[in-house]
């Protein structure tokens, strides 16, 4: 069930340059079905900004009834969000969409988790759940520069973790794909910039792979057709998938990215 | 009879609150939030003869108190709407207003003829004003004679009353309204979106893949109110008003301007419960303002 | 030469930031806040042949991210503007763009002839788009032939380059732009306000005494950007863009769309220091975006 | 000099039904020249609401560098204003306009101060200054109902004070004019609804009188011509006064109200 809930902010922390970790109290955690789902946040009470902002759930705790998001302060909405302090309330719609299917990785297998920048957060809950289930995870996290790196420690506690930075200021210099070429794994889960997802899809087309896409959204629930992508099996036709309600996670090869 | 009940050609509405076309899909998504039977009616997504994918993404961009969209009339096509969406909607006790679009006159005629046969379609809304499609749309909506002719053709084949949806992107909205009235329209719905654009600060390029898009939301309300005010004084057919409605107060403002019912679009994205909330708040607002029935508000600005 | 310096017909601008006509009076009030010489130019309040009181009050109403005004071209009249306001302004090192209005062609011609002789008037801005006056204004701004003819007549008598200010309340803005270019306009300024209206919830009547008014402010920016984008590709004369500008980022967006300078209107009311603040912020923004000179931004959305 | 100043809120109190008393710290108090001037407040940081709101200065303290306003929570702007708490900041433009000329009342004379509803506040500072100077004040305050009455005590400390309520729930039943007809005075200062000002002007046309007007405003500083009124001596012509910069206080008979 999707809820529209007024959620109290439990904590808000700056964890890297312009990167915030925000935890809220929310009954909607009971409806979260998979890691990789997202919520749609109304940042202001008035008209400025007007639209909600989609942000992934990066981890959640059913017992405590709270969940955490990690986001980059960027435009108007996320800047306002960053100014909110514990005790304040947020109007949140969620949980939305379909996340990463953890059942596609079997016990004893190795899952490669590839995150790029602000695509890293939803992989954290995924890594937790896969590990808990008995799947080995290898985490490859790409960032622009050292100042943007976050959650390396958290991921390391769950599995082998590699960090790449575009400018080489930390970890391996280069892209996540530079790291992956030397790794062994059974399946891939990824979230990050479209060029990264595309590269993965091309280079590992033989692997079972799940990709989380991003698209500008209106409604967030499947009603406005803002966030569609074409299906691979019918590229010119009228069939499509909606990132908000069919995704954001798709099996590689299902939709054109 | 309820204080919110409104009778319009083909439409017996429990209340005058209607989700606007394109902002409510075919109802499935919002049925997760509330019982669709509480709505006055539902304006479904534009339907064309053939399925359409629409425009490339990004398709939406935010603006101050508004948004731009360039969906491009994506829809599953007449056949599927008639065979799947409308039957699904028939489980609810709510009249459907079918938004009809096309590129050529024949397209409109074909869709109108077929879709008007569906038992729960109580009226058509001729979309002659979509700013996001290359052919058809905009010419139909900006040249009075073309709009009149199209209305006439559609009226000939439709089994239900026909409302024509006007574009605000014209020099003279009254002229357009009179033309569709002369063409036999049973009512007018207005306004569709204003053509607008946003550019990406970093790249310099348009945010929307389609470059331009349609502006909706609270930003356009003053333009919509002005146009409803002008048109309602010039025609003798009812108006379903829309453009930036997000509260019961906004609904009353449209009634004062001359509307007999309203549609709510963009606000559904901001608050999925906006329609039921407005319906619930209206009686109390009527009390405060001293009206027995909402229809007393219609045209008060000029009557 | 400064990174913000812009050369336009008749205008050598220190920077492309100009307070918009009607939002800055004749400069006296804002001279309390800062030295007017830092501005690129000043567009003074519309001047008519005779003094005008304008419309009854209320003359302004707020809307979502915008405002409506129906001032009705109040001004002290040509004689007083030439004998008092312009000489007062000449103490500042800033070119004046004189906004010229009227009801009849002769009125425009008369004002243009006289006001263009003032030494600090470096350009005229023909206001053929004021939505708040009964006669003249709107017809001049919506019929291409009429606009062309007026432009031609004014060009004959003006001693300085003539910019024509376009109304956004038209079906086809490009057609209007081309008409005034054909009429000999040296540049285009756009957009004037969109016609809108607000009703009082309690009385049901329009908030503005004039009933309708002109919508300005951030709400209209996407419409303005779209129009500048369309027009700049269709004409060979420069555009001074305006409509909802309130930040350096907005300025760049107008340049990307195709503007060569901009005007700032409503934002002055919100923040009297908005013009100097934007002028100060622009160089740093150019750095961030990687431009040496602001003119490099012009038309980037379509070039 | 008019300043645009970021002012810290010192206190905000509900003093009658929907009536708030707001005190801010502001250097602009040094520029206040007369009681009856006003300020223009930017209520939100963003675009909602867009325009500033004009509110009168009801009293000020140069030593403490603070001033007080009293306003009615009504539409969007004043509702938002009412939600602000001490410590928060407000963007205020002021002091604006011309207030009540206290020099027009001589020592030993009696000044009648007539306030209606939300027109009462600016008279408070006026009453203080007139009394301090040695002018006797009689205050007549009109309200809708008992629940809306405020500052009766404060005014009483400065002079004879009468309260009238439209519904008779407190004080004299009726309008301020019903009270005034039995009073003796030399000059009148008034602020309130236009019909009240008009009635005063008609009934006491022989008295020296100063009236504070209200008009919807754009700029608040005289640039936009939103707030004009016609001059009595040239009713059809083009001469005018601006409420924001020539007023809000005018000598009775100067402008058409
Ligand atoms: C399913 C999904 C999950 C996401 N999860 C996260 C996350 O966990 N952490 C995070 O930092 N970001 C995430 N994003 C991206 C995030 O939504 C945008 O960064 C954010 O909306 C930008 O808003 P703004 O107000 O800062 O920018 P503005 O430029 O003011 O935004 C203007 C409009 O554009 C939209 N927009 C801008 N950038 C994006 C974008 N990259 N993707 C989608 N819409 C955009 C906004 O939603 C808004 O409607 C996610 C996006 C999607 C679609
Ligand atoms: C010189 C002057 C001094 C004032 N002093 C006080 C005061 O001390 N205390 C007080 O409570 N009120 C005072 N007012 C009235 C006050 O400005 C309005 O009540 C307030 O602007 C309403 O804003 P809102 O957001 O609540 O209403 P909204 O309806 O949201 O306002 C919408 C727009 O209309 C304008 N507006 C609405 N009502 C009025 C009004 N009555 N007068 C002028 N503009 C209006 C607003 O400024 C805004 O631009 C004064 C007005 C003026 C002109
Ligand atoms: C995302 C989106 C899609 C739309 N699609 C359609 C459509 O298919 N047919 C149509 O007639 N109008 C369409 N519209 C216009 C709306 O029905 C409505 O006229 C307009 O948005 C103004 O109302 P609002 O401000 O309440 O959104 C669409 C609007 C939006 C925002
Ligand atoms: C109060 C007010 C008065 C105006 N008066 C004039 C005028 O006299 N002449 C004119 O050409 N435009 C006039 N305009 C229009 C502005 O110059 C400008 O084109 C418009 O407001 C859009 O810019 P903005 O959104 O930055 O305000 C006026 C606008 C406002 C708000
Ligand atoms: S955001 Fe509306 S359909 Fe996906
Ligand atoms: S409010 Fe602008 S002139 Fe008075």
mmCIF file of C-alpha atoms in Angstrom, chain C residues 10-296:
data_model
loop_
_atom_site.group_PDB
_atom_site.id
_atom_site.type_symbol
_atom_site.label_atom_id
_atom_site.label_comp_id
_atom_site.label_asym_id
_atom_site.label_seq_id
_atom_site.Cartn_x
_atom_site.Cartn_y
_atom_site.Cartn_z
ATOM 1 C CA UNK C 10 21.664 52.955 -29.624
ATOM 2 C CA UNK C 11 22.714 51.372 -26.350
ATOM 3 C CA UNK C 12 26.153 50.885 -24.969
ATOM 4 C CA UNK C 13 25.396 48.993 -21.774
ATOM 5 C CA UNK C 14 27.818 48.518 -18.875
ATOM 6 C CA UNK C 15 25.879 45.387 -18.171
ATOM 7 C CA UNK C 16 22.684 43.894 -19.557
ATOM 8 C CA UNK C 17 20.528 44.508 -16.470
ATOM 9 C CA UNK C 18 17.725 47.015 -16.956
ATOM 10 C CA UNK C 19 14.840 47.760 -14.609
ATOM 11 C CA UNK C 20 11.624 47.124 -16.564
ATOM 12 C CA UNK C 21 9.208 49.855 -17.483
ATOM 13 C CA UNK C 22 6.544 50.578 -14.900
ATOM 14 C CA UNK C 23 8.437 48.805 -12.151
ATOM 15 C CA UNK C 24 10.945 51.542 -11.473
ATOM 16 C CA UNK C 25 8.996 54.758 -11.928
ATOM 17 C CA UNK C 26 11.434 57.384 -13.206
ATOM 18 C CA UNK C 27 14.204 56.104 -10.982
ATOM 19 C CA UNK C 28 13.772 58.503 -8.077
ATOM 20 C CA UNK C 29 12.583 55.947 -5.551
ATOM 21 C CA UNK C 30 15.283 53.366 -6.184
ATOM 22 C CA UNK C 31 17.960 56.056 -6.152
ATOM 23 C CA UNK C 32 17.434 55.987 -2.389
ATOM 24 C CA UNK C 33 18.768 52.435 -2.372
ATOM 25 C CA UNK C 34 21.745 52.576 -4.737
ATOM 26 C CA UNK C 35 23.547 54.623 -7.349
ATOM 27 C CA UNK C 36 21.547 54.308 -10.564
ATOM 28 C CA UNK C 37 24.735 54.649 -12.613
ATOM 29 C CA UNK C 38 25.569 51.013 -11.949
ATOM 30 C CA UNK C 39 22.593 49.882 -14.055
ATOM 31 C CA UNK C 40 22.898 48.884 -17.709
ATOM 32 C CA UNK C 41 20.045 51.210 -18.614
ATOM 33 C CA UNK C 42 16.678 52.254 -17.217
ATOM 34 C CA UNK C 43 13.333 51.670 -18.881
ATOM 35 C CA UNK C 44 11.197 54.471 -17.562
ATOM 36 C CA UNK C 45 7.460 54.305 -16.926
ATOM 37 C CA UNK C 46 5.264 54.502 -20.027
ATOM 38 C CA UNK C 47 4.889 58.081 -21.180
ATOM 39 C CA UNK C 48 1.825 59.358 -23.019
ATOM 40 C CA UNK C 49 1.205 62.669 -24.739
ATOM 41 C CA UNK C 50 -1.043 63.937 -21.942
ATOM 42 C CA UNK C 51 -0.848 63.229 -18.218
ATOM 43 C CA UNK C 52 -2.899 60.157 -17.227
ATOM 44 C CA UNK C 53 -4.337 59.150 -13.917
ATOM 45 C CA UNK C 54 -4.810 55.574 -15.008
ATOM 46 C CA UNK C 55 -7.247 53.068 -13.542
ATOM 47 C CA UNK C 56 -9.103 53.188 -10.247
ATOM 48 C CA UNK C 57 -7.670 51.249 -7.309
ATOM 49 C CA UNK C 58 -7.145 48.455 -6.288
ATOM 50 C CA UNK C 59 -4.561 48.171 -8.991
ATOM 51 C CA UNK C 60 -2.558 45.165 -7.882
ATOM 52 C CA UNK C 61 -3.388 41.648 -6.738
ATOM 53 C CA UNK C 62 -1.098 38.856 -5.770
ATOM 54 C CA UNK C 63 -1.160 35.453 -7.483
ATOM 55 C CA UNK C 64 0.904 32.282 -7.057
ATOM 56 C CA UNK C 65 4.492 33.295 -7.835
ATOM 57 C CA UNK C 66 3.182 36.349 -9.621
ATOM 58 C CA UNK C 67 1.137 39.505 -9.441
ATOM 59 C CA UNK C 68 -1.526 41.231 -11.482
ATOM 60 C CA UNK C 69 -1.373 44.941 -12.136
ATOM 61 C CA UNK C 70 -3.762 47.325 -13.791
ATOM 62 C CA UNK C 71 -2.053 50.647 -13.343
ATOM 63 C CA UNK C 72 -3.408 51.903 -16.638
ATOM 64 C CA UNK C 73 -0.375 53.839 -17.822
ATOM 65 C CA UNK C 74 -0.491 56.466 -15.122
ATOM 66 C CA UNK C 75 2.184 59.027 -15.888
ATOM 67 C CA UNK C 76 2.768 62.758 -15.657
ATOM 68 C CA UNK C 77 2.644 63.208 -19.433
ATOM 69 C CA UNK C 78 5.245 63.972 -22.089
ATOM 70 C CA UNK C 79 5.898 67.558 -21.129
ATOM 71 C CA UNK C 80 6.681 66.843 -17.518
ATOM 72 C CA UNK C 81 8.729 63.761 -18.302
ATOM 73 C CA UNK C 82 10.862 65.777 -20.709
ATOM 74 C CA UNK C 83 11.149 68.844 -18.513
ATOM 75 C CA UNK C 84 11.527 67.196 -15.091
ATOM 76 C CA UNK C 85 12.103 63.471 -15.021
ATOM 77 C CA UNK C 86 14.655 63.102 -17.790
ATOM 78 C CA UNK C 87 16.775 66.059 -16.662
ATOM 79 C CA UNK C 88 16.733 64.642 -13.126
ATOM 80 C CA UNK C 89 17.884 61.277 -14.453
ATOM 81 C CA UNK C 90 20.710 62.925 -16.427
ATOM 82 C CA UNK C 91 22.719 63.244 -13.214
ATOM 83 C CA UNK C 92 23.356 59.522 -13.562
ATOM 84 C CA UNK C 93 25.642 57.932 -16.103
ATOM 85 C CA UNK C 94 22.978 55.587 -17.438
ATOM 86 C CA UNK C 95 21.180 55.441 -20.782
ATOM 87 C CA UNK C 96 17.423 55.802 -20.674
ATOM 88 C CA UNK C 97 15.035 53.708 -22.717
ATOM 89 C CA UNK C 98 11.809 55.650 -22.960
ATOM 90 C CA UNK C 99 8.651 53.545 -22.936
ATOM 91 C CA UNK C 100 6.160 55.193 -25.292
ATOM 92 C CA UNK C 101 2.417 54.585 -25.154
ATOM 93 C CA UNK C 102 -0.764 56.021 -26.512
ATOM 94 C CA UNK C 103 -4.259 55.407 -27.745
ATOM 95 C CA UNK C 104 -3.891 56.520 -31.337
ATOM 96 C CA UNK C 105 -1.047 56.270 -33.794
ATOM 97 C CA UNK C 106 -0.624 60.040 -33.599
ATOM 98 C CA UNK C 107 -0.094 59.866 -29.849
ATOM 99 C CA UNK C 108 2.782 57.452 -30.259
ATOM 100 C CA UNK C 109 4.282 59.532 -33.043
ATOM 101 C CA UNK C 110 4.086 62.696 -31.017
ATOM 102 C CA UNK C 111 5.643 61.226 -27.903
ATOM 103 C CA UNK C 112 8.317 59.418 -29.892
ATOM 104 C CA UNK C 113 9.326 62.527 -31.789
ATOM 105 C CA UNK C 114 9.665 64.665 -28.691
ATOM 106 C CA UNK C 115 11.051 62.245 -26.168
ATOM 107 C CA UNK C 116 13.692 60.895 -28.543
ATOM 108 C CA UNK C 117 15.262 64.358 -28.568
ATOM 109 C CA UNK C 118 16.166 64.195 -24.899
ATOM 110 C CA UNK C 119 19.932 63.796 -24.616
ATOM 111 C CA UNK C 120 19.860 60.861 -22.211
ATOM 112 C CA UNK C 121 17.172 58.928 -24.095
ATOM 113 C CA UNK C 122 19.198 56.445 -26.124
ATOM 114 C CA UNK C 123 16.364 54.274 -27.343
ATOM 115 C CA UNK C 124 12.588 54.056 -27.383
ATOM 116 C CA UNK C 125 10.504 51.109 -26.291
ATOM 117 C CA UNK C 126 7.187 51.142 -28.097
ATOM 118 C CA UNK C 127 4.597 49.824 -25.708
ATOM 119 C CA UNK C 128 2.118 48.221 -28.078
ATOM 120 C CA UNK C 129 1.173 45.637 -25.544
ATOM 121 C CA UNK C 130 -0.330 47.214 -22.475
ATOM 122 C CA UNK C 131 -3.258 45.020 -21.516
ATOM 123 C CA UNK C 132 -4.700 47.583 -19.128
ATOM 124 C CA UNK C 133 -5.958 50.313 -21.368
ATOM 125 C CA UNK C 134 -9.227 50.178 -23.210
ATOM 126 C CA UNK C 135 -8.269 51.669 -26.521
ATOM 127 C CA UNK C 136 -5.193 51.363 -28.625
ATOM 128 C CA UNK C 137 -2.764 49.248 -26.663
ATOM 129 C CA UNK C 138 -4.075 45.800 -27.285
ATOM 130 C CA UNK C 139 -4.952 46.141 -30.973
ATOM 131 C CA UNK C 140 -1.505 47.543 -31.738
ATOM 132 C CA UNK C 141 -0.023 44.538 -30.039
ATOM 133 C CA UNK C 142 -2.089 41.747 -31.537
ATOM 134 C CA UNK C 143 -2.518 42.589 -35.223
ATOM 135 C CA UNK C 144 0.732 42.254 -37.190
ATOM 136 C CA UNK C 145 -0.116 44.822 -39.855
ATOM 137 C CA UNK C 146 -1.149 47.409 -37.308
ATOM 138 C CA UNK C 147 2.041 46.857 -35.325
ATOM 139 C CA UNK C 148 4.177 47.097 -38.451
ATOM 140 C CA UNK C 149 2.530 50.306 -39.543
ATOM 141 C CA UNK C 150 2.943 51.891 -36.127
ATOM 142 C CA UNK C 151 6.586 50.872 -35.956
ATOM 143 C CA UNK C 152 7.193 52.402 -39.361
ATOM 144 C CA UNK C 153 5.562 55.695 -38.412
ATOM 145 C CA UNK C 154 7.519 55.936 -35.195
ATOM 146 C CA UNK C 155 10.781 55.055 -36.905
ATOM 147 C CA UNK C 156 10.230 57.967 -39.266
ATOM 148 C CA UNK C 157 10.227 60.464 -36.440
ATOM 149 C CA UNK C 158 12.461 58.955 -33.783
ATOM 150 C CA UNK C 159 15.973 60.270 -33.386
ATOM 151 C CA UNK C 160 17.073 57.114 -31.574
ATOM 152 C CA UNK C 161 16.683 53.381 -32.271
ATOM 153 C CA UNK C 162 13.247 51.936 -31.647
ATOM 154 C CA UNK C 163 12.562 48.712 -29.747
ATOM 155 C CA UNK C 164 9.052 47.322 -29.874
ATOM 156 C CA UNK C 165 7.611 45.632 -26.802
ATOM 157 C CA UNK C 166 5.593 42.560 -27.659
ATOM 158 C CA UNK C 167 2.502 41.262 -25.936
ATOM 159 C CA UNK C 168 2.459 37.561 -25.040
ATOM 160 C CA UNK C 169 -1.328 37.474 -25.447
ATOM 161 C CA UNK C 170 -1.209 36.329 -29.046
ATOM 162 C CA UNK C 171 -1.554 33.074 -30.923
ATOM 163 C CA UNK C 172 1.595 33.614 -32.924
ATOM 164 C CA UNK C 173 4.371 35.668 -31.372
ATOM 165 C CA UNK C 174 6.779 35.045 -34.239
ATOM 166 C CA UNK C 175 4.400 36.641 -36.698
ATOM 167 C CA UNK C 176 4.203 39.742 -34.499
ATOM 168 C CA UNK C 177 7.975 39.905 -34.164
ATOM 169 C CA UNK C 178 8.517 39.629 -37.885
ATOM 170 C CA UNK C 179 5.947 42.327 -38.515
ATOM 171 C CA UNK C 180 7.711 44.846 -36.309
ATOM 172 C CA UNK C 181 11.065 43.846 -37.784
ATOM 173 C CA UNK C 182 9.592 44.535 -41.218
ATOM 174 C CA UNK C 183 8.338 47.840 -39.844
ATOM 175 C CA UNK C 184 11.943 48.778 -39.125
ATOM 176 C CA UNK C 185 12.273 48.016 -35.431
ATOM 177 C CA UNK C 186 15.854 48.049 -34.206
ATOM 178 C CA UNK C 187 15.134 45.567 -31.478
ATOM 179 C CA UNK C 188 12.410 43.759 -29.610
ATOM 180 C CA UNK C 189 11.616 43.783 -25.925
ATOM 181 C CA UNK C 190 9.495 40.961 -24.568
ATOM 182 C CA UNK C 191 7.351 39.973 -22.843
ATOM 183 C CA UNK C 192 4.800 42.362 -21.494
ATOM 184 C CA UNK C 193 2.242 40.897 -19.074
ATOM 185 C CA UNK C 194 -0.242 38.079 -19.666
ATOM 186 C CA UNK C 195 -3.848 39.093 -19.164
ATOM 187 C CA UNK C 196 -5.192 37.562 -15.975
ATOM 188 C CA UNK C 197 -7.712 38.010 -13.212
ATOM 189 C CA UNK C 198 -8.375 37.237 -9.571
ATOM 190 C CA UNK C 199 -11.690 37.191 -7.754
ATOM 191 C CA UNK C 200 -12.371 38.063 -4.171
ATOM 192 C CA UNK C 201 -13.546 34.980 -2.295
ATOM 193 C CA UNK C 202 -15.976 36.906 -0.131
ATOM 194 C CA UNK C 203 -17.585 39.227 -2.667
ATOM 195 C CA UNK C 204 -17.168 37.147 -5.786
ATOM 196 C CA UNK C 205 -16.031 40.263 -7.621
ATOM 197 C CA UNK C 206 -12.675 40.972 -9.274
ATOM 198 C CA UNK C 207 -9.985 42.182 -6.874
ATOM 199 C CA UNK C 208 -8.776 44.726 -9.406
ATOM 200 C CA UNK C 209 -11.033 47.686 -10.053
ATOM 201 C CA UNK C 210 -10.151 47.291 -13.719
ATOM 202 C CA UNK C 211 -11.313 43.649 -13.420
ATOM 203 C CA UNK C 212 -8.468 42.175 -15.465
ATOM 204 C CA UNK C 213 -4.795 42.962 -15.109
ATOM 205 C CA UNK C 214 -1.382 41.997 -16.385
ATOM 206 C CA UNK C 215 0.340 38.972 -14.892
ATOM 207 C CA UNK C 216 4.049 39.303 -14.177
ATOM 208 C CA UNK C 217 6.638 37.668 -11.967
ATOM 209 C CA UNK C 218 8.239 34.192 -11.816
ATOM 210 C CA UNK C 219 4.951 32.514 -12.795
ATOM 211 C CA UNK C 220 5.265 33.791 -16.377
ATOM 212 C CA UNK C 221 8.943 33.015 -16.881
ATOM 213 C CA UNK C 222 8.438 29.747 -18.797
ATOM 214 C CA UNK C 223 6.124 31.510 -21.243
ATOM 215 C CA UNK C 224 8.622 34.334 -21.696
ATOM 216 C CA UNK C 225 11.526 31.941 -22.230
ATOM 217 C CA UNK C 226 9.567 30.012 -24.838
ATOM 218 C CA UNK C 227 8.683 33.194 -26.711
ATOM 219 C CA UNK C 228 12.213 34.592 -26.662
ATOM 220 C CA UNK C 229 13.414 31.203 -27.901
ATOM 221 C CA UNK C 230 10.972 31.238 -30.797
ATOM 222 C CA UNK C 231 11.396 34.869 -31.767
ATOM 223 C CA UNK C 232 15.180 35.000 -31.534
ATOM 224 C CA UNK C 233 15.418 32.275 -34.158
ATOM 225 C CA UNK C 234 13.091 34.094 -36.513
ATOM 226 C CA UNK C 235 14.361 37.669 -36.498
ATOM 227 C CA UNK C 236 17.698 39.394 -37.043
ATOM 228 C CA UNK C 237 17.310 42.130 -34.468
ATOM 229 C CA UNK C 238 18.322 41.818 -30.816
ATOM 230 C CA UNK C 239 15.926 40.973 -28.004
ATOM 231 C CA UNK C 240 15.767 42.415 -24.523
ATOM 232 C CA UNK C 241 14.104 39.631 -22.565
ATOM 233 C CA UNK C 242 11.983 39.904 -19.454
ATOM 234 C CA UNK C 243 9.306 38.111 -17.477
ATOM 235 C CA UNK C 244 9.895 36.753 -14.005
ATOM 236 C CA UNK C 245 13.606 37.412 -13.686
ATOM 237 C CA UNK C 246 14.771 37.446 -10.086
ATOM 238 C CA UNK C 247 18.277 36.006 -10.125
ATOM 239 C CA UNK C 248 21.508 35.848 -12.108
ATOM 240 C CA UNK C 249 20.532 32.311 -13.125
ATOM 241 C CA UNK C 250 17.308 33.612 -14.628
ATOM 242 C CA UNK C 251 19.299 36.166 -16.607
ATOM 243 C CA UNK C 252 21.444 33.429 -18.099
ATOM 244 C CA UNK C 253 18.340 31.408 -18.956
ATOM 245 C CA UNK C 254 17.005 34.370 -20.968
ATOM 246 C CA UNK C 255 20.354 34.735 -22.719
ATOM 247 C CA UNK C 256 20.377 31.030 -23.575
ATOM 248 C CA UNK C 257 16.871 31.462 -24.978
ATOM 249 C CA UNK C 258 18.110 34.227 -27.259
ATOM 250 C CA UNK C 259 18.138 37.509 -25.369
ATOM 251 C CA UNK C 260 21.007 40.010 -25.603
ATOM 252 C CA UNK C 261 19.995 41.948 -22.495
ATOM 253 C CA UNK C 262 17.241 41.640 -19.922
ATOM 254 C CA UNK C 263 14.826 43.694 -17.901
ATOM 255 C CA UNK C 264 13.796 43.074 -14.313
ATOM 256 C CA UNK C 265 10.326 44.129 -13.239
ATOM 257 C CA UNK C 266 8.309 42.675 -10.396
ATOM 258 C CA UNK C 267 11.402 41.469 -8.554
ATOM 259 C CA UNK C 268 12.234 45.084 -7.664
ATOM 260 C CA UNK C 269 9.156 45.160 -5.453
ATOM 261 C CA UNK C 270 10.207 42.019 -3.623
ATOM 262 C CA UNK C 271 13.807 43.081 -3.252
ATOM 263 C CA UNK C 272 14.715 46.696 -4.060
ATOM 264 C CA UNK C 273 18.362 45.633 -4.388
ATOM 265 C CA UNK C 274 17.695 42.894 -6.920
ATOM 266 C CA UNK C 275 19.343 44.685 -9.873
ATOM 267 C CA UNK C 276 22.645 45.520 -8.165
ATOM 268 C CA UNK C 277 22.714 42.041 -6.604
ATOM 269 C CA UNK C 278 22.306 40.366 -9.989
ATOM 270 C CA UNK C 279 24.965 42.596 -11.537
ATOM 271 C CA UNK C 280 27.316 41.631 -8.760
ATOM 272 C CA UNK C 281 26.607 37.919 -9.034
ATOM 273 C CA UNK C 282 26.858 37.576 -12.805
ATOM 274 C CA UNK C 283 30.666 37.453 -13.177
ATOM 275 C CA UNK C 284 30.960 34.625 -10.664
ATOM 276 C CA UNK C 285 28.150 32.726 -12.388
ATOM 277 C CA UNK C 286 29.917 33.189 -15.743
ATOM 278 C CA UNK C 287 33.018 31.688 -14.136
ATOM 279 C CA UNK C 288 31.098 28.694 -12.901
ATOM 280 C CA UNK C 289 29.533 28.109 -16.284
ATOM 281 C CA UNK C 290 32.797 28.671 -18.108
ATOM 282 C CA UNK C 291 31.965 31.759 -20.130
ATOM 283 C CA UNK C 292 34.312 34.632 -20.686
ATOM 284 C CA UNK C 293 31.672 37.103 -21.797
ATOM 285 C CA UNK C 294 27.948 37.082 -21.160
ATOM 286 C CA UNK C 295 27.184 37.498 -24.842
ATOM 287 C CA UNK C 296 28.476 33.992 -25.448
#
